[in-house]
Amino acid sequence: MENIFHELNEEQEQEGASDQFITELKEIEIDKPNITCSICLDEFSENEKCIKLPCKDNPHYFHSGNDKCPGIIEWLKKSNT
């Protein structure tokens, strides 16, 4: 069972998001307080740039990549989940 889980996990990681999806992601500036990066959980400063995924009901915000947080782009290159 553990081997099956490991193999499925590897398959998912090998299938990254499409290049088109990644290039169409836009950086936005934070204009509201209390918004955190969904990876590192650090709160964004006002006017800080980030990437907002196009999730309908519950938007997710991520750093574009910096010294403290790799951001979402590197993850999306490896996984589409």
Tab-separated table of C-alpha atoms in Angstrom, residues 8-23 25 72-81:
chain	number	residue	atom	x	y	z
A	8	LEU	CA	0.864	8.017	-7.178
A	9	ASN	CA	2.530	10.903	-5.400
A	10	GLU	CA	5.471	10.796	-7.822
A	11	GLU	CA	3.110	10.785	-10.808
A	12	GLN	CA	1.323	13.882	-9.516
A	13	GLU	CA	4.559	15.726	-8.911
A	14	GLN	CA	5.810	14.955	-12.411
A	15	GLU	CA	2.775	16.568	-14.017
A	16	GLY	CA	3.159	20.285	-13.585
A	17	ALA	CA	0.650	22.954	-14.470
A	18	SER	CA	0.661	24.027	-18.100
A	19	ASP	CA	3.123	26.680	-19.190
A	20	GLN	CA	0.162	28.743	-20.375
A	21	PHE	CA	-1.476	28.661	-16.924
A	22	ILE	CA	1.784	29.689	-15.241
A	23	THR	CA	2.519	32.541	-17.656
A	25	LEU	CA	-0.759	34.248	-13.578
A	72	ILE	CA	3.939	29.175	-5.918
A	73	ILE	CA	5.586	29.187	-9.369
A	74	GLU	CA	8.200	26.527	-8.589
A	75	TRP	CA	5.497	24.286	-7.110
A	76	LEU	CA	3.257	24.686	-10.156
A	77	LYS	CA	6.119	23.690	-12.441
A	78	LYS	CA	6.220	20.354	-10.599
A	79	SER	CA	2.576	19.777	-9.693
A	80	ASN	CA	-0.805	20.843	-10.992
A	81	THR	CA	-2.507	20.408	-7.632
